[in-house]
CSV table of C-alpha atoms and ligand atoms in Angstrom, one decimal:
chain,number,residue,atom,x,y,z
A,1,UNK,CA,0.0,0.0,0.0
A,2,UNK,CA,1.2,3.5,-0.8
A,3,UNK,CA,1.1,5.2,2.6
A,4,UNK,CA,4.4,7.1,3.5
A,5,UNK,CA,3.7,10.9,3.1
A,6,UNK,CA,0.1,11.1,3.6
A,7,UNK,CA,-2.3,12.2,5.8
A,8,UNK,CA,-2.5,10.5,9.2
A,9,UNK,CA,-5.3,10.7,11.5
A,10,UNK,CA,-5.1,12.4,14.9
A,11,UNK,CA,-7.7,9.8,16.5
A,12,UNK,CA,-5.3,7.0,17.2
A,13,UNK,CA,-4.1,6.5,21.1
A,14,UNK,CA,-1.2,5.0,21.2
A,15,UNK,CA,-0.8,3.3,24.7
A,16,UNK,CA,1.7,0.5,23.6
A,17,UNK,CA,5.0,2.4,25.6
A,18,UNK,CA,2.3,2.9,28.9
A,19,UNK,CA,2.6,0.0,31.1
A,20,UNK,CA,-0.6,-2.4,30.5
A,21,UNK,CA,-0.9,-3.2,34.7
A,22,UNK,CA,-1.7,-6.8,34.2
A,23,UNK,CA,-0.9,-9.2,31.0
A,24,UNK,CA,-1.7,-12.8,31.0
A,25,UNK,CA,0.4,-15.3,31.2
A,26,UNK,CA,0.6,-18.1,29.1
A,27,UNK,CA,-0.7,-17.0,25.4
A,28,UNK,CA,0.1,-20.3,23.9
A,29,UNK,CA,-3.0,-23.0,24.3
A,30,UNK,CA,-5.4,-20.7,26.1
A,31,UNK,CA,-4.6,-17.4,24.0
A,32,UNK,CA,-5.3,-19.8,20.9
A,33,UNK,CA,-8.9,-21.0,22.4
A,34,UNK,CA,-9.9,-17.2,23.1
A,35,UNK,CA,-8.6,-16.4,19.4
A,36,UNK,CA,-10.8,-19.3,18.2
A,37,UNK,CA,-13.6,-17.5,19.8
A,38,UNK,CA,-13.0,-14.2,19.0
A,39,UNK,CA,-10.8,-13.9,16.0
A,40,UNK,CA,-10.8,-10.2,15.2
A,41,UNK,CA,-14.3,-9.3,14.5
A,42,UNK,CA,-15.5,-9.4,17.7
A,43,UNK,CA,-17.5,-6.8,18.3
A,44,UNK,CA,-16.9,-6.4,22.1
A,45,UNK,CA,-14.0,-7.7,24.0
A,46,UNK,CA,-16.6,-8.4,26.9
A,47,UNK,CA,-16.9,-11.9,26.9
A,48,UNK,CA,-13.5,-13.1,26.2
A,49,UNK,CA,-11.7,-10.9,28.7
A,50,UNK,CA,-13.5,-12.1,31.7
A,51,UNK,CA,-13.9,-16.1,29.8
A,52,UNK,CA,-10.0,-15.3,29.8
A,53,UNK,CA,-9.8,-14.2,33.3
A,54,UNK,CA,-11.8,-17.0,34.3
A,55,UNK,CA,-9.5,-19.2,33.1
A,56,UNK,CA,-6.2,-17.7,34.1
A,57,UNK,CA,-7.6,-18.0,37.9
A,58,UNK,CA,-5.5,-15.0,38.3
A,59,UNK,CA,-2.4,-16.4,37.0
A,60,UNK,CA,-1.6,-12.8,35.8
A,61,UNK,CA,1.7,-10.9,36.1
A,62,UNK,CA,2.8,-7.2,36.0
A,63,UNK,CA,4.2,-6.1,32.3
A,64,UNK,CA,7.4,-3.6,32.6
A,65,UNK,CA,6.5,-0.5,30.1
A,66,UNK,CA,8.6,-1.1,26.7
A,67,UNK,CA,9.9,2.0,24.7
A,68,UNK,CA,8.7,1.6,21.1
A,69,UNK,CA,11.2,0.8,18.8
A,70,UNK,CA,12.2,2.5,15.1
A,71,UNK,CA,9.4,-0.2,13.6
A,72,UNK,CA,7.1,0.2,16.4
A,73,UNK,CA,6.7,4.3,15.1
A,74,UNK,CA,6.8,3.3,11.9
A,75,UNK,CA,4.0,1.1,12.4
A,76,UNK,CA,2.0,3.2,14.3
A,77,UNK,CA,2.0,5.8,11.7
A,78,UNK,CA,1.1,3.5,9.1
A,79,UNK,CA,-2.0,2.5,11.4
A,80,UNK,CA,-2.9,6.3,11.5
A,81,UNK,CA,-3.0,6.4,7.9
A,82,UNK,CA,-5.0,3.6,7.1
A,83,UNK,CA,-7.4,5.4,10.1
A,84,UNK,CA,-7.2,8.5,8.3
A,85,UNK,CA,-8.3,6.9,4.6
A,86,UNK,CA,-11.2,5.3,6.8
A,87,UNK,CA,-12.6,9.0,7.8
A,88,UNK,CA,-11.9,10.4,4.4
A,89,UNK,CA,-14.0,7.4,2.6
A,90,UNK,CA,-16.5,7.0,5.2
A,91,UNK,CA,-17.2,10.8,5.7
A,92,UNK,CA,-18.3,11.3,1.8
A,93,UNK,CA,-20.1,8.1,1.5
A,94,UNK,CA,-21.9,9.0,4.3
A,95,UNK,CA,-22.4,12.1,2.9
A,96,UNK,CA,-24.1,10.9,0.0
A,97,UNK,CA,-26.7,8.9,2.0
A,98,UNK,CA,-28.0,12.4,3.6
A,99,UNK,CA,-26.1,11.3,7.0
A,100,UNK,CA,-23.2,12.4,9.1
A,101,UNK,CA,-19.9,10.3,9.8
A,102,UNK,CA,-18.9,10.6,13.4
A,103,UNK,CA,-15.0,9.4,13.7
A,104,UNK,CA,-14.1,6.3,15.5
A,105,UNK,CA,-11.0,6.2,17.7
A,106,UNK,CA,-8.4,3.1,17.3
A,107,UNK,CA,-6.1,2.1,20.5
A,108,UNK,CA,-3.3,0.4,20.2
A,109,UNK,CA,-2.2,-1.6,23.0
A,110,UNK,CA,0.2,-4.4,24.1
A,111,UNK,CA,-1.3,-7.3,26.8
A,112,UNK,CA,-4.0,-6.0,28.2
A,113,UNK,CA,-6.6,-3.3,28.0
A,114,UNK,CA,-9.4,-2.1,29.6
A,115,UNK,CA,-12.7,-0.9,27.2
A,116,UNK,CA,-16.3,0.5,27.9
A,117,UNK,CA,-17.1,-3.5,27.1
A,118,UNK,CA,-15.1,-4.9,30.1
A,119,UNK,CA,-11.3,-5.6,30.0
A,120,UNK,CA,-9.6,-8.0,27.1
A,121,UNK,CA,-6.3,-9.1,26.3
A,122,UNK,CA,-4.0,-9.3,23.0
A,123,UNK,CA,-5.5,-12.7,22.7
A,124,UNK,CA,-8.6,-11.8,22.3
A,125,UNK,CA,-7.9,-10.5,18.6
A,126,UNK,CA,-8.7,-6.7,17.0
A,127,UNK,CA,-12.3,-5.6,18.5
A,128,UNK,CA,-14.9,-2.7,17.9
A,129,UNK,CA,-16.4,-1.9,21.3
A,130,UNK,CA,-20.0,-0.2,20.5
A,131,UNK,CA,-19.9,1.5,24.3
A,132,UNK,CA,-17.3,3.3,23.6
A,133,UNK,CA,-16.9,3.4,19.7
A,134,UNK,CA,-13.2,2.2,19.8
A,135,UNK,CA,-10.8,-0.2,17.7
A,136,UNK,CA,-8.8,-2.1,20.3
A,137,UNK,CA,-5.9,-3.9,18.4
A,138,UNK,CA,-2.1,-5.2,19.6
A,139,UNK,CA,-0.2,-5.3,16.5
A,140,UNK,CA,1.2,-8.2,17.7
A,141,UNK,CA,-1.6,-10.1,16.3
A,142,UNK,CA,-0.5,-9.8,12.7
A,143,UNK,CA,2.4,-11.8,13.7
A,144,UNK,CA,0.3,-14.6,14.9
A,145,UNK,CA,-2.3,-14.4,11.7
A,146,UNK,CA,1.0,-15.4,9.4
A,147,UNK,CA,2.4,-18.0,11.4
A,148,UNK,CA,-0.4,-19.5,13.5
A,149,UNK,CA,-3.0,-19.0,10.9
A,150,UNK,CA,-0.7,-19.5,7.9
A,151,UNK,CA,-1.7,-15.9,6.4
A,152,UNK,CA,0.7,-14.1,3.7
A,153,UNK,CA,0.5,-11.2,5.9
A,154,UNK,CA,1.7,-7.7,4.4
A,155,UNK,CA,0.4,-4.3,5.1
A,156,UNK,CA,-2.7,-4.8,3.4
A,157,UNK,CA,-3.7,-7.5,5.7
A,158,UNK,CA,-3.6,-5.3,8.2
A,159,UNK,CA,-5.3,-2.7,6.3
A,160,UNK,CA,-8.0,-5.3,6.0
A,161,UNK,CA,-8.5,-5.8,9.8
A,162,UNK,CA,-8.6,-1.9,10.7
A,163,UNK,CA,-11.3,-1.3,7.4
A,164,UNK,CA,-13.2,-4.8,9.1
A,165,UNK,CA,-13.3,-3.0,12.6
A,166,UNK,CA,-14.1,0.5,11.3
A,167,UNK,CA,-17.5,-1.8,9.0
A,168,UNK,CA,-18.8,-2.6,12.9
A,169,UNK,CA,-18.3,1.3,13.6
A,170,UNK,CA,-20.0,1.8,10.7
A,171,UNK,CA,-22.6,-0.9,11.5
A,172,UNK,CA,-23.2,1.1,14.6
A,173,UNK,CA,-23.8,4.0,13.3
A,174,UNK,CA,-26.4,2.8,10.6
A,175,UNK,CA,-28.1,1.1,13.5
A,176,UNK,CA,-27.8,-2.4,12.1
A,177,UNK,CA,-25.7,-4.0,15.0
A,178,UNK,CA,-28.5,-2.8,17.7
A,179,UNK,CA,-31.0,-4.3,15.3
A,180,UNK,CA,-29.1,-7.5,15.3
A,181,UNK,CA,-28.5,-7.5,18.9
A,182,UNK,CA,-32.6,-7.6,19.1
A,183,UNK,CA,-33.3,-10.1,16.6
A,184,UNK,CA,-30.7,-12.5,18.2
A,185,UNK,CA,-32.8,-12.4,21.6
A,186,UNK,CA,-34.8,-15.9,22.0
A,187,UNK,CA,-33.7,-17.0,19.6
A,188,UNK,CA,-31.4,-20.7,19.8
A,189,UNK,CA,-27.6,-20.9,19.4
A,190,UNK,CA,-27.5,-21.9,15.7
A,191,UNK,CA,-29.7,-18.9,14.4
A,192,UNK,CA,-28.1,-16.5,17.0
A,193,UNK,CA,-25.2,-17.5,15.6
A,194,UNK,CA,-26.3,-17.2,11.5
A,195,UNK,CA,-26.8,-13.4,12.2
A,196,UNK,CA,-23.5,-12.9,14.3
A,197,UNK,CA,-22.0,-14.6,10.5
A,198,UNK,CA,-24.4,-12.0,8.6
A,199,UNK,CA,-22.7,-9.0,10.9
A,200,UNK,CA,-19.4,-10.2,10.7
A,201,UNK,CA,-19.7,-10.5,6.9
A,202,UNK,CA,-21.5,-7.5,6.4
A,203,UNK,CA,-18.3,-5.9,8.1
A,204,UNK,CA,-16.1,-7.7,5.7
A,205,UNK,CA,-18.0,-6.4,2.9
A,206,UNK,CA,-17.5,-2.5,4.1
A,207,UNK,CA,-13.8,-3.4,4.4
A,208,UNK,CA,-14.1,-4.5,0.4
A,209,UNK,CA,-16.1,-0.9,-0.1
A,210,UNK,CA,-13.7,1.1,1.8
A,211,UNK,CA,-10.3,-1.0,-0.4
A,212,UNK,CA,-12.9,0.0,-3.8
A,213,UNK,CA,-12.5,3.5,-3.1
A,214,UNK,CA,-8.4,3.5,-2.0
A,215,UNK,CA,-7.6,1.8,-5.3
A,216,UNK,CA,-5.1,4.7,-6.1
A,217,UNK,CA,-3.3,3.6,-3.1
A,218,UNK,CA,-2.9,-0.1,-3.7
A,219,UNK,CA,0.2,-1.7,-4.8
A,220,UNK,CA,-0.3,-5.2,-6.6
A,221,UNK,CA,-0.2,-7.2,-3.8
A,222,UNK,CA,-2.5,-5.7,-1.5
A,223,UNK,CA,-5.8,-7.5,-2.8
A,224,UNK,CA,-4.0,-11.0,-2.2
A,225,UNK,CA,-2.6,-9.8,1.3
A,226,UNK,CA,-6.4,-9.0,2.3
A,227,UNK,CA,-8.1,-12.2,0.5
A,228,UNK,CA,-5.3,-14.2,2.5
A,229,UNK,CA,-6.2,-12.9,5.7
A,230,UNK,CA,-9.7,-13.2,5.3
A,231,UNK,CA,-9.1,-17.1,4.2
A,232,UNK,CA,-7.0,-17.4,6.8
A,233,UNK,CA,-9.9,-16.6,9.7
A,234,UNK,CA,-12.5,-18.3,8.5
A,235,UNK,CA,-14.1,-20.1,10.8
A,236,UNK,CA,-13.9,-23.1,9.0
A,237,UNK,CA,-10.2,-22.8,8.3
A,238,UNK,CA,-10.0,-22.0,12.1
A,239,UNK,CA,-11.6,-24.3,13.2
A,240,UNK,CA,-10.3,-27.6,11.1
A,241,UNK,CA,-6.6,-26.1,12.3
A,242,UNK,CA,-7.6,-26.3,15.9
A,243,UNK,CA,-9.9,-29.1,16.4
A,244,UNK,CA,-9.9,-31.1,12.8
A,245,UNK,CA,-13.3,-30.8,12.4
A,246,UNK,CA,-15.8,-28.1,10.9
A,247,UNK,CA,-18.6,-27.3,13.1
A,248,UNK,CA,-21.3,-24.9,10.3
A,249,UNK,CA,-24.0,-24.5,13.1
A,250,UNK,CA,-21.5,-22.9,15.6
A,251,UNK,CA,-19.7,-20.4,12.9
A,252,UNK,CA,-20.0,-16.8,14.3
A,253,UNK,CA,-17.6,-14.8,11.7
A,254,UNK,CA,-18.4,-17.5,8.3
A,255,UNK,CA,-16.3,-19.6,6.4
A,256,UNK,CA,-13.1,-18.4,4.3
A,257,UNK,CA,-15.4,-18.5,1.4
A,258,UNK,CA,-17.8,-16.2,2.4
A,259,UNK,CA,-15.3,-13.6,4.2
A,260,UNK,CA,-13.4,-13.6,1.2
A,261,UNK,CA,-16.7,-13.3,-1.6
A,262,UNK,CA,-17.9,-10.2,0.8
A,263,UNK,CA,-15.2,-8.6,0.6
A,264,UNK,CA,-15.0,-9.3,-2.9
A,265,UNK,CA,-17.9,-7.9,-3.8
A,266,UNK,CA,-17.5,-4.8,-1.6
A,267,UNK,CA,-14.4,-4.3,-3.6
A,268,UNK,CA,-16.1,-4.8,-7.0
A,269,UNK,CA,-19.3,-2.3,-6.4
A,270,UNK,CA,-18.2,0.3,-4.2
A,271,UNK,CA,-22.0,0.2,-3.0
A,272,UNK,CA,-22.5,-0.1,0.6
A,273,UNK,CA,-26.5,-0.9,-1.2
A,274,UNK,CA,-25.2,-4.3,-1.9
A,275,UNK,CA,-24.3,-5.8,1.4
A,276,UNK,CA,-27.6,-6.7,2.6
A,277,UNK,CA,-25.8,-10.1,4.1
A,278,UNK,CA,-28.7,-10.5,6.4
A,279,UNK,CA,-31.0,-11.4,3.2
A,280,UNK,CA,-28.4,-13.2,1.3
A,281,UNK,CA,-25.7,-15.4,3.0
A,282,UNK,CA,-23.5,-17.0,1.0
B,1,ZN,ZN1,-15.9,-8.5,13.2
């Protein structure tokens, strides 16, 4: 992606040099459980923070503040770029519908992190937290989505997850994850979970809209670097990595397939008209 030199956006708090207070411990078998149940899309870190805390028993430790090295800035302003393109995109289209864009802000953090939606950890993947409409992400995660989850990884990957996060911003702006929220009430697991898929792909689909309209900005690889990550987290893919077997009726995020033919089509039309994924899942 062609980034260096452009506009970066003043909403990103940078708290990865302040000391996190607690991290847990052991990231390996449990981290990858919470990551199965959360891989970035979850909309609020609620859940899997305490799920994590739970489990930890308190096995927790003290993390010592690190200074941020040369790549550290460098990635940090490459994050407040991407952040910036978001506003710029998502203002005008906005625009066009008649409504107002109200900026998100994006934290970056390292261990742990407290949100409106209750405290999380690294493990717990990138979130949007409605309460307090904030992107939560440790850059760390990238790192894992290449050589856990077997992802090409590249800028544009990350790109991918930020314009993802910033589509359940988006989402809750338009009203369409409170409407969610309600339909998912009585109903059972599986058909809970169908419309936590339609969500998630909807999201996946703004992430294609908001990539349409940054084509100047693209450098050859970038649409392989995105399609990657997003067959990469299917939960499918996920899931037959973890456990060896594919579980359709517990799916919360959909299968590589259809994260990677919503963001597809995002990319191809440009019209956020066309992501109705609550009528058509695919
Ligand atoms: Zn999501």
């Amino acid at each position: 992606m062609k980034w260096l030199g452009r506009r970066q956006s003043d909403n990103v708090e940078d708290r990865r040099g302040v000391s996190g207070g607690k991290v847990a411990l052991g990231g390996g078998v449990i981290g990858i459980i919470i990551l199965l149940l959360n891989v970035f899309g979850g909309e609020t870190g609620q859940t899997v923070g305490s799920a994590l805390e739970q489990m930890q028993g308190g096995q927790q430790q003290t993390e010592a503040a690190a200074p941020l090295s040369k790549e550290d800035e460098e990635m940090g302003d490459f994050v407040r770029v991407i952040l910036a393109d978001n506003e710029d995109i998502w203002s005008k289209i906005f625009e066009e519908q008649g409504i107002t864009y109200k900026n998100p802000k994006l934290v970056l953090f390292r261990g742990s992190v407290e949100t409106a939606c209750g405290g999380a950890s690294s493990a717990s993947g990138p979130f949007y937290c409605p309460g307090d409409q904030k992107v939560y992400m440790d850059l760390g995660f990238f790192e894992e989505l290449k050589t856990k989850f077997g992802a090409k990884g590249g800028d544009f990957a990350i790109a991918y997850v930020i314009a993802h996060e910033i589509g359940h911003h988006v989402q809750t702006l338009l009203g369409t994850s409170a409407k969610m929220r309600q339909a998912q009430e009585g109903k059972s697991e599986t058909e809970a979970n169908k419309l936590s898929v339609a969500l998630e792909l909807q999201a996946d689909f703004y992430a294609g809209v908001w990539t349409h309209y940054n084509q100047k900005n693209l450098d050859t690889d970038d649409i392989d670097e995105a399609l990657s990550a997003a067959n990469a987290v299917g939960d499918d893919a996920i899931q037959s990595k973890m456990s060896g077997q594919v579980v359709p009726d517990s799916f919360t995020h959909g299968s590589s397939e259809q994260r990677m033919y919503w963001f597809k089509k995002g990319f191809k039309t440009g019209d956020i008209n066309q992501g109705d994924t609550f009528a058509e899942i695919r």
